[in-house]
């Protein structure tokens, strides 16, 4: 079976590697165009491109997915199945091309948490479990018939970055299982339910990342976990931004107003929320590098 793989970040590399290691015939890899990045604005290749080039796989990097030249190149690969992991939305002319369709790996237990940021939102909402799901693409985003899913427990203090790595590896295995099942014709498709009660995972913008200290401490703690290490929850300390990567929850009724802080100037810095304290442990002050709270307090007068 001829496969075309589509993906861009590290999350997708684990899946592509699993397919290659399992012996599948990956005839092409579609990934994002190289982009300028960093201070020198040097062209940066996607993680998927770097892997594909190292393995000698054919790479396509279209700027527009409806570009006639790209469509022609894609058709020439004669894929039986297309596999999508952490890529952008595909036009119908692309996802409807292969005889066996196009499948996607999504980092949630569909139909819950459809959208761009399922890992972040699951932790922000205080979920106890997440998972990965494979499904066939159709018009509406993340709504196609599901094939397989696998559940993963979320630890009480787990961050989005830690859950990302867990789901990345579990998802790679699930994808291999799915492609094998499709090759053998040994699977059943399950339609996704449509309901107003489903939880969503929209793209996260900067204003969403600002901590609201008037909320319960647990809510603030989950926001910090769910945005770590990226895009990162933040607050203001004076006029400057303070990013919070890790913190501890203290269920002690504050005797100061929400948003105010306590510190001994050496070992701890904790902010009051509505009903408890958030003790910062790993942070980044505007213009500085990421550091522990002790390192921060050593060079800072509060």
Short mmCIF file of C-alpha atoms in Angstrom, two decimals, residues 101-258:
data_model
loop_
_atom_site.label_atom_id
_atom_site.label_comp_id
_atom_site.label_asym_id
_atom_site.label_seq_id
_atom_site.Cartn_x
_atom_site.Cartn_y
_atom_site.Cartn_z
CA UNK A 101 -9.17 7.99 1.80
CA UNK A 102 -7.21 10.13 4.24
CA UNK A 103 -6.85 9.39 7.94
CA UNK A 104 -5.89 11.74 10.76
CA UNK A 105 -4.43 11.16 14.23
CA UNK A 106 -5.97 13.54 16.77
CA UNK A 107 -4.69 14.07 20.32
CA UNK A 108 -8.00 13.63 22.14
CA UNK A 109 -10.75 11.09 22.67
CA UNK A 110 -13.02 12.27 19.87
CA UNK A 111 -15.66 13.63 19.70
CA UNK A 112 -14.41 15.56 22.75
CA UNK A 113 -11.85 18.33 22.22
CA UNK A 114 -12.05 18.88 18.50
CA UNK A 115 -9.83 21.73 17.40
CA UNK A 116 -6.27 23.02 17.35
CA UNK A 117 -5.23 22.66 21.02
CA UNK A 118 -6.73 19.47 22.53
CA UNK A 119 -3.80 18.69 24.83
CA UNK A 120 -3.79 22.16 26.41
CA UNK A 121 -7.56 22.38 26.90
CA UNK A 122 -7.86 18.90 28.47
CA UNK A 123 -5.45 19.91 31.25
CA UNK A 124 -6.84 23.45 31.59
CA UNK A 125 -10.28 21.89 32.18
CA UNK A 126 -8.89 19.56 34.85
CA UNK A 127 -9.55 16.32 32.96
CA UNK A 128 -8.29 13.09 34.52
CA UNK A 129 -7.77 11.37 31.16
CA UNK A 130 -7.07 12.12 27.53
CA UNK A 131 -6.09 9.95 24.60
CA UNK A 132 -5.61 9.65 20.86
CA UNK A 133 -8.05 8.85 18.08
CA UNK A 134 -7.66 7.91 14.41
CA UNK A 135 -10.42 8.92 12.02
CA UNK A 136 -11.23 9.50 8.34
CA UNK A 137 -11.19 13.09 7.16
CA UNK A 138 -14.33 14.73 5.83
CA UNK A 139 -15.58 18.31 5.37
CA UNK A 140 -16.03 19.55 8.94
CA UNK A 141 -12.83 19.62 10.98
CA UNK A 142 -12.24 16.61 13.31
CA UNK A 143 -15.73 15.18 12.67
CA UNK A 144 -15.04 12.15 10.43
CA UNK A 145 -15.85 8.55 11.36
CA UNK A 146 -13.44 7.24 14.00
CA UNK A 147 -11.42 4.04 13.61
CA UNK A 148 -9.50 3.41 16.85
CA UNK A 149 -8.80 5.29 20.07
CA UNK A 150 -6.62 4.76 23.12
CA UNK A 151 -7.00 6.30 26.58
CA UNK A 152 -4.18 7.87 28.59
CA UNK A 153 -4.41 8.97 32.25
CA UNK A 154 -3.47 12.57 33.09
CA UNK A 155 -1.41 12.94 36.27
CA UNK A 156 -2.54 15.46 38.87
CA UNK A 157 0.54 17.65 38.30
CA UNK A 158 1.19 16.77 34.64
CA UNK A 159 1.90 19.61 32.21
CA UNK A 160 0.80 19.95 28.60
CA UNK A 161 4.38 19.26 27.51
CA UNK A 162 4.50 15.99 29.44
CA UNK A 163 1.10 14.87 28.13
CA UNK A 164 2.17 15.86 24.59
CA UNK A 165 5.13 13.46 24.74
CA UNK A 166 3.00 10.65 26.15
CA UNK A 167 0.30 11.06 23.48
CA UNK A 168 2.93 11.42 20.75
CA UNK A 169 4.27 7.92 21.49
CA UNK A 170 0.90 6.26 22.15
CA UNK A 171 -0.45 7.91 18.98
CA UNK A 172 2.40 6.59 16.83
CA UNK A 173 1.54 3.03 17.90
CA UNK A 174 -2.17 3.58 17.31
CA UNK A 175 -1.47 4.93 13.83
CA UNK A 176 0.51 1.82 12.84
CA UNK A 177 -2.37 -0.33 14.14
CA UNK A 178 -4.83 1.75 12.09
CA UNK A 179 -2.86 1.60 8.82
CA UNK A 180 -2.43 -2.18 9.19
CA UNK A 181 -6.17 -2.58 9.77
CA UNK A 182 -7.00 -0.49 6.69
CA UNK A 183 -4.52 -2.49 4.59
CA UNK A 184 -6.17 -5.71 5.73
CA UNK A 185 -9.72 -4.31 5.52
CA UNK A 186 -10.14 -5.30 9.16
CA UNK A 187 -11.83 -2.31 10.84
CA UNK A 188 -15.19 -0.67 11.42
CA UNK A 189 -15.93 3.05 11.27
CA UNK A 190 -17.87 4.70 14.08
CA UNK A 191 -19.79 7.93 13.32
CA UNK A 192 -19.05 10.72 15.82
CA UNK A 193 -21.94 12.04 17.88
CA UNK A 194 -22.89 15.69 17.43
CA UNK A 195 -23.91 17.42 20.64
CA UNK A 196 -23.93 20.93 22.11
CA UNK A 197 -22.45 19.49 25.32
CA UNK A 198 -19.13 18.51 23.71
CA UNK A 199 -15.98 20.28 24.91
CA UNK A 200 -13.90 22.12 22.32
CA UNK A 201 -10.21 22.89 21.87
CA UNK A 202 -9.87 26.15 19.94
CA UNK A 203 -6.56 27.79 19.10
CA UNK A 204 -5.06 29.61 22.10
CA UNK A 205 -4.33 33.34 21.84
CA UNK A 206 -2.16 35.48 24.13
CA UNK A 207 -5.02 37.12 26.07
CA UNK A 208 -6.22 33.64 27.13
CA UNK A 209 -2.80 33.01 28.78
CA UNK A 210 -3.00 35.89 31.25
CA UNK A 211 -3.71 34.61 34.77
CA UNK A 212 -6.88 35.89 36.41
CA UNK A 213 -6.10 35.75 40.13
CA UNK A 214 -9.80 36.25 41.03
CA UNK A 215 -10.43 32.64 40.01
CA UNK A 216 -10.13 29.60 42.32
CA UNK A 217 -6.54 28.47 42.92
CA UNK A 218 -7.19 25.07 41.29
CA UNK A 219 -8.42 26.80 38.11
CA UNK A 220 -5.26 28.94 38.00
CA UNK A 221 -3.07 25.90 38.69
CA UNK A 222 -4.69 23.96 35.82
CA UNK A 223 -4.20 26.91 33.48
CA UNK A 224 -0.48 27.02 34.33
CA UNK A 225 -0.12 23.25 33.75
CA UNK A 226 -2.15 23.37 30.55
CA UNK A 227 -0.06 26.15 29.00
CA UNK A 228 3.38 24.81 30.02
CA UNK A 229 5.85 24.93 28.37
CA UNK A 230 4.04 26.69 25.52
CA UNK A 231 2.43 29.18 25.04
CA UNK A 232 2.87 29.70 28.84
CA UNK A 233 0.62 31.33 31.42
CA UNK A 234 1.76 34.77 32.59
CA UNK A 235 1.07 37.52 35.08
CA UNK A 236 2.39 41.03 35.63
CA UNK A 237 5.04 41.88 38.20
CA UNK A 238 5.19 45.65 38.23
CA UNK A 239 5.23 46.73 34.60
CA UNK A 240 6.88 43.55 33.34
CA UNK A 241 5.58 40.14 32.29
CA UNK A 242 6.31 37.08 34.42
CA UNK A 243 5.83 33.75 32.65
CA UNK A 244 4.99 30.79 34.88
CA UNK A 245 6.11 27.33 33.72
CA UNK A 246 5.59 25.42 36.95
CA UNK A 247 3.96 26.09 40.29
CA UNK A 248 2.55 24.40 43.37
CA UNK A 249 -0.97 24.63 44.73
CA UNK A 250 -1.43 25.69 48.37
CA UNK A 251 -4.95 25.21 49.72
CA UNK A 252 -4.61 27.83 52.45
CA UNK A 253 -7.09 30.71 52.62
CA UNK A 254 -5.17 33.85 51.66
CA UNK A 255 -5.10 36.84 53.97
CA UNK A 256 -4.17 39.14 51.07
CA UNK A 257 -6.18 40.20 48.00
CA UNK A 258 -6.13 38.07 44.82
#
